[in-house]
Amino acid sequence: MGEMFSLKGKIALVTGASYGIGFAIASGLAKAGARIVFNDISKEFVDKGVAAYKAAGIDAQGYVCDVTDEDAVNTMVAQIENEVGIIDILVNNAGIIKRVPMCEMSAAEFRQVIDVDLNAPFICAKAVIPSMIKKGHGKIINICSMMSELGRETVSAYAAAKGGLKMLTKNIASEYGEQNIQCNGLGPGYIATPQTAPLREKQPDGSRHPFDNFIIAKTPAARWGEPDDLTGPAVFLASDASNFVNGHILYVDGGILAYIGKQPQ
Ligand code: NAP
Ligand code: GCO
């Protein structure tokens, strides 16, 4: 059974993985035997990431690359194939969010979120699929969201992107399943990372942020997720254990999507 979850001999590219969810997922894939390559948008963060992986006992290779830049992504993938080998596993993790009421959000801001959270996964998947086909297998994992299923105030661009990412996942699964490429989504709930730090900030009186209390009430597990909560599901979707799972969004949300929420006391 262990072999089924082994990633020995596999090369995994995790985008935007200097820290946060990407770092945790990459670390989990490494523990399962994968060779890790990752990118970030700045050399400073790539260098910090390489040091952090090293401190965790992981020999990760970092590349500076803006995932919205198709030429840069194609150059990075060619460099990885030349220096490390063909990418077996792609995790489209890099992402941004802008929390702005829709009617106050500029079209440029909306487009920027769509560019990173939806166009970039398309660009990165398109860059790795040809070699996966030649190799005879591939795994693509798109990091979706609660906002792939639900809306909320101020996150219109992000929800549109993550909803689109759910359908891009299903479409890649449909178009390349015959070439033994499985494309699935991982849908984290509310996870404690820099991206959600503003939603968890202590109030001036030392009390919890109202949104923090809201999420605790909406989550059966009554806690925020940790990035490490995602590593097991990620290894499953990256391994042979999921070879007949395709086009599925695996929500790792502590039960948020199943729960109406705790009745206010
Ligand atoms: P994060 O802490 O903000 O980290 C995002 C990472 O993506 C950073 O390393 C960032 O690099 C990188 N990035 C952003 N734009 C990029 C670009 N154009 N090119 C390359 N790298 C880029 O976010 P996170 O919480 O770890 O989230 C990671 C993924 O999970 C995102 O797709 C997010 O939407 C999704 N997600 C998060 C949660 C949550 O509750 N945290 C829940 C569901 C889904 P820089 O720091 O250099 O900009
Ligand atoms: C927000 C949060 C969420 C999480 C995540 C939930 O402002 O609502 O940032 O969007 O990041 O996507 O799954």
Coordinates of C-alpha atoms and ligand atoms in Angstrom, one line a residue:
M1 CA 0.0 0.0 0.0
G2 CA 2.9 2.4 0.8
E3 CA 4.2 2.1 -2.7
M4 CA 0.9 3.4 -4.1
F5 CA 1.6 6.7 -2.3
S6 CA 5.3 6.9 -3.1
L7 CA 6.6 9.8 -5.3
K8 CA 10.1 8.3 -5.5
G9 CA 11.7 9.3 -8.8
K10 CA 9.0 11.9 -9.6
I11 CA 9.8 15.6 -10.2
A12 CA 7.2 18.1 -8.8
L13 CA 6.9 21.8 -9.8
V14 CA 5.0 23.8 -7.2
T15 CA 4.4 27.4 -8.2
G16 CA 4.6 30.2 -5.7
A17 CA 6.0 27.9 -3.1
S18 CA 8.6 29.9 -1.1
Y19 CA 6.2 29.8 1.9
G20 CA 2.5 29.3 2.8
I21 CA 0.4 26.5 1.3
G22 CA 2.8 25.9 -1.6
F23 CA 5.7 25.4 0.8
A24 CA 3.7 22.9 2.9
I25 CA 2.5 21.0 -0.2
A26 CA 6.0 20.8 -1.7
S27 CA 7.4 19.7 1.7
G28 CA 4.8 16.9 1.8
L29 CA 5.5 15.8 -1.7
A30 CA 9.3 15.7 -0.9
K31 CA 8.6 13.6 2.2
A32 CA 6.8 11.1 -0.2
G33 CA 10.0 11.0 -2.3
A34 CA 9.5 13.7 -4.9
R35 CA 12.3 16.0 -6.2
I36 CA 11.0 19.5 -5.7
V37 CA 11.4 22.5 -8.0
F38 CA 9.5 25.7 -7.3
N39 CA 9.3 29.3 -8.4
D40 CA 8.5 32.6 -7.0
I41 CA 8.2 36.0 -8.5
S42 CA 11.2 37.5 -6.8
K43 CA 14.8 36.2 -6.3
E44 CA 14.6 37.4 -2.7
F45 CA 11.7 35.0 -2.0
V46 CA 13.3 32.2 -4.1
D47 CA 16.5 32.4 -2.0
K48 CA 14.5 32.5 1.2
G49 CA 12.5 29.5 0.0
V50 CA 15.6 27.5 -0.9
A51 CA 17.0 28.2 2.6
A52 CA 13.7 27.2 4.2
Y53 CA 13.6 23.9 2.3
K54 CA 17.2 23.2 3.2
A55 CA 16.4 23.8 6.9
A56 CA 13.6 21.3 6.5
G57 CA 16.1 18.8 5.0
I58 CA 14.8 19.2 1.4
D59 CA 17.1 19.9 -1.5
A60 CA 14.7 22.1 -3.6
Q61 CA 15.6 24.0 -6.7
G62 CA 14.1 27.5 -7.0
Y63 CA 13.4 29.6 -10.1
V64 CA 12.5 33.2 -10.5
C65 CA 9.4 33.3 -12.7
D66 CA 6.2 35.3 -12.9
V67 CA 3.6 32.7 -13.7
T68 CA 1.5 35.2 -15.6
D69 CA 4.3 35.6 -18.2
E70 CA 3.9 32.8 -20.8
D71 CA 7.4 33.2 -22.2
A72 CA 9.0 33.2 -18.7
V73 CA 7.0 30.1 -17.8
N74 CA 8.1 28.3 -21.0
T75 CA 11.7 29.2 -20.4
M76 CA 11.5 28.0 -16.8
V77 CA 10.0 24.7 -17.8
A78 CA 12.6 24.2 -20.5
Q79 CA 15.3 25.0 -17.9
I80 CA 13.9 22.5 -15.4
E81 CA 13.7 19.8 -18.1
N82 CA 17.3 20.5 -19.0
E83 CA 18.7 20.8 -15.4
V84 CA 16.4 18.4 -13.5
G85 CA 14.2 16.4 -15.8
I86 CA 10.6 16.1 -17.1
I87 CA 8.0 17.4 -14.7
D88 CA 5.7 14.6 -13.5
I89 CA 3.6 16.7 -11.1
L90 CA 2.5 20.3 -11.5
V91 CA 0.9 22.1 -8.5
N92 CA -0.7 25.4 -9.6
N93 CA -0.5 27.1 -6.2
A94 CA 0.7 30.7 -6.9
G95 CA -2.2 33.0 -6.3
I96 CA -3.3 36.4 -5.1
I97 CA -6.5 37.9 -3.7
K98 CA -7.8 41.5 -3.6
R99 CA -10.5 42.2 -1.0
V100 CA -12.4 45.1 -2.5
P101 CA -16.2 45.7 -2.9
M102 CA -16.9 44.9 -6.5
C103 CA -18.2 48.3 -7.5
E104 CA -15.0 49.9 -6.0
M105 CA -12.7 47.5 -7.8
S106 CA -11.1 48.7 -11.0
A107 CA -11.2 46.5 -14.1
A108 CA -7.3 46.4 -14.0
E109 CA -7.4 45.0 -10.4
F110 CA -10.0 42.4 -11.5
R111 CA -7.9 41.4 -14.5
Q112 CA -4.8 41.1 -12.3
V113 CA -6.4 38.6 -10.0
I114 CA -7.8 36.6 -13.0
D115 CA -4.3 36.7 -14.5
V116 CA -2.6 35.1 -11.6
D117 CA -5.3 32.8 -10.3
L118 CA -6.8 31.5 -13.6
N119 CA -4.7 32.5 -16.6
A120 CA -1.4 31.4 -15.0
P121 CA -2.6 27.9 -14.2
F122 CA -3.6 27.6 -17.9
I123 CA -0.2 28.8 -19.0
C124 CA 1.7 26.5 -16.6
A125 CA -0.5 23.4 -17.5
K126 CA 0.0 24.1 -21.2
A127 CA 3.8 24.3 -20.6
V128 CA 4.1 20.9 -18.9
I129 CA 1.5 18.8 -20.7
P130 CA 3.4 18.1 -23.9
S131 CA 6.3 16.4 -22.0
M132 CA 3.9 14.6 -19.7
I133 CA 2.2 13.1 -22.8
K134 CA 5.6 12.0 -24.2
K135 CA 6.5 10.5 -20.8
G136 CA 3.1 8.7 -20.7
H137 CA 1.8 10.1 -17.4
G138 CA 1.3 13.3 -15.5
K139 CA -0.5 14.8 -12.5
I140 CA -1.8 18.4 -12.4
I141 CA -3.2 19.7 -9.1
N142 CA -4.9 23.1 -9.2
I143 CA -5.3 24.9 -5.8
C144 CA -8.9 25.9 -5.8
S145 CA -10.9 27.4 -2.9
M146 CA -14.1 27.7 -0.9
M147 CA -14.7 30.4 -3.5
S148 CA -14.7 27.8 -6.2
E149 CA -18.2 27.0 -4.7
L150 CA -19.3 30.0 -2.6
G151 CA -19.2 33.8 -2.9
R152 CA -18.8 36.5 -0.3
E153 CA -18.5 40.2 -0.2
T154 CA -15.3 41.9 -1.6
V155 CA -13.8 38.8 -3.3
S156 CA -15.6 39.0 -6.7
A157 CA -12.4 38.6 -8.8
Y158 CA -11.0 35.9 -6.7
A159 CA -14.3 33.9 -6.7
A160 CA -14.6 34.3 -10.5
A161 CA -11.0 33.1 -10.9
K162 CA -11.3 30.1 -8.5
G163 CA -14.7 29.2 -10.0
G164 CA -13.0 29.2 -13.4
L165 CA -10.1 27.2 -12.1
K166 CA -12.6 24.5 -11.0
M167 CA -13.9 24.3 -14.5
L168 CA -10.4 24.5 -16.1
T169 CA -9.5 21.5 -13.9
K170 CA -12.4 19.5 -15.2
N171 CA -11.6 20.5 -18.8
I172 CA -7.9 19.5 -18.6
A173 CA -9.1 16.2 -17.1
S174 CA -11.5 15.7 -20.0
E175 CA -9.1 16.7 -22.7
Y176 CA -6.0 14.8 -21.5
G177 CA -7.3 11.8 -19.5
E178 CA -6.7 9.5 -22.5
Q179 CA -3.0 10.4 -22.3
N180 CA -2.9 9.2 -18.7
I181 CA -2.8 12.7 -17.3
Q182 CA -5.0 13.2 -14.2
C183 CA -6.0 16.8 -13.3
N184 CA -7.7 17.5 -10.0
G185 CA -8.3 20.4 -7.7
L186 CA -7.4 20.8 -4.0
G187 CA -9.9 23.1 -2.3
P188 CA -8.5 24.4 1.0
G189 CA -10.9 25.9 3.5
Y190 CA -9.7 28.8 5.6
I191 CA -5.9 28.3 6.2
A192 CA -3.6 30.3 8.4
T193 CA -1.1 31.8 6.0
P194 CA 0.0 35.3 5.1
Q195 CA -2.8 35.6 2.6
T196 CA -5.5 35.3 5.4
A197 CA -3.5 37.1 8.1
P198 CA -5.6 40.3 7.7
L199 CA -8.7 38.2 8.5
R200 CA -7.2 36.9 11.8
E201 CA -5.7 40.1 13.1
K202 CA -6.3 40.7 16.8
Q203 CA -8.6 43.7 17.5
P204 CA -7.2 46.8 19.4
D205 CA -8.9 45.4 22.6
G206 CA -7.1 42.1 22.1
S207 CA -10.3 40.3 21.0
R208 CA -10.4 38.0 17.9
H209 CA -11.1 39.5 14.5
P210 CA -14.9 39.3 13.7
F211 CA -14.0 37.2 10.6
D212 CA -11.9 34.9 12.7
N213 CA -15.0 34.2 15.0
F214 CA -17.1 33.8 11.8
I215 CA -14.9 31.1 10.4
I216 CA -14.7 29.3 13.7
A217 CA -18.5 29.2 13.7
K218 CA -18.7 28.1 10.1
T219 CA -16.1 25.2 10.5
P220 CA -17.2 22.0 12.2
A221 CA -13.6 21.5 13.2
A222 CA -13.9 24.8 14.9
R223 CA -10.5 25.9 13.9
W224 CA -8.5 27.5 11.0
G225 CA -6.7 25.0 8.8
E226 CA -2.9 24.8 8.9
P227 CA -0.9 24.4 5.6
D228 CA 0.2 21.0 6.8
D229 CA -3.5 19.9 6.7
L230 CA -3.1 19.9 2.9
T231 CA 0.0 17.7 2.6
G232 CA -1.7 14.3 2.8
P233 CA -4.5 15.1 0.3
A234 CA -1.8 16.6 -2.0
V235 CA 0.3 13.4 -1.9
F236 CA -2.8 11.4 -2.6
L237 CA -3.6 13.5 -5.7
A238 CA 0.1 13.4 -6.8
S239 CA 0.5 9.7 -6.5
D240 CA -0.6 6.4 -8.2
A241 CA -3.2 6.1 -5.5
S242 CA -5.4 8.6 -7.5
N243 CA -4.8 7.3 -11.0
F244 CA -8.5 6.8 -11.6
V245 CA -9.4 10.1 -9.9
N246 CA -9.8 12.8 -12.6
G247 CA -11.6 16.1 -12.7
H248 CA -12.3 16.0 -9.0
I249 CA -12.1 18.9 -6.5
L250 CA -11.0 17.5 -3.2
Y251 CA -12.1 20.0 -0.5
V252 CA -9.9 20.1 2.6
D253 CA -12.0 22.5 4.6
G254 CA -12.7 20.9 8.0
G255 CA -16.3 20.5 6.8
I256 CA -17.2 24.1 6.0
L257 CA -19.0 23.2 2.8
A258 CA -21.1 20.6 4.6
Y259 CA -22.1 22.8 7.5
I260 CA -24.8 25.5 7.9
G261 CA -22.8 27.1 10.8
K262 CA -23.0 27.1 14.6
Q263 CA -26.1 28.9 15.9
P264 CA -25.0 32.3 17.5
Q265 CA -25.1 32.0 21.3
Ligands
NAP1 P1 0.3 33.4 0.0 O1 0.7 33.2 1.4 O2 -0.2 34.8 -0.4 O3 1.4 32.9 -1.0 C1 1.1 33.0 -2.4 C2 2.4 32.7 -3.1 O4 2.2 32.8 -4.5 C3 3.6 33.5 -2.7 O5 4.7 32.8 -2.6 C4 3.6 34.5 -3.9 O6 4.9 35.0 -4.1 C5 3.2 33.6 -5.0 N1 2.8 34.4 -6.2 C6 1.9 35.4 -6.2 N2 1.8 35.9 -7.5 C7 2.7 35.2 -8.2 C8 3.2 35.3 -9.6 N3 2.6 36.1 -10.4 N4 4.2 34.5 -10.0 C9 4.8 33.6 -9.1 N5 4.4 33.5 -7.8 C10 3.4 34.3 -7.4 O7 -1.0 32.5 -0.3 P2 -1.4 31.1 0.4 O8 -2.4 31.3 1.4 O9 -0.2 30.2 0.6 O10 -2.2 30.5 -0.9 C11 -1.6 29.7 -1.8 C12 -2.7 29.3 -2.8 O11 -3.8 28.7 -2.0 C13 -3.3 30.4 -3.6 O12 -3.7 30.0 -4.9 C14 -4.6 30.7 -2.8 O13 -5.6 31.3 -3.6 C15 -5.0 29.3 -2.3 N6 -5.9 29.2 -1.2 C16 -5.5 29.8 0.0 C17 -6.4 29.6 1.1 C18 -6.0 30.2 2.5 O14 -7.0 30.2 3.3 N7 -4.8 30.7 2.7 C19 -7.5 28.9 1.0 C20 -7.9 28.4 -0.3 C21 -7.0 28.5 -1.3 P3 5.3 36.5 -3.5 O15 5.2 36.5 -2.0 O16 6.7 36.7 -4.0 O17 4.3 37.5 -4.1
GCO2 C1 -11.3 35.3 1.9 C2 -10.2 34.3 2.1 C3 -10.5 33.1 1.3 C4 -9.4 32.1 1.4 C5 -9.7 30.8 0.7 C6 -10.9 30.1 1.2 O1 -11.0 36.5 1.9 O2 -12.4 34.9 1.9 O3 -8.9 34.8 1.7 O4 -10.7 33.4 -0.1 O5 -8.2 32.5 0.9 O6 -9.8 31.0 -0.7 O7 -11.0 28.8 0.6

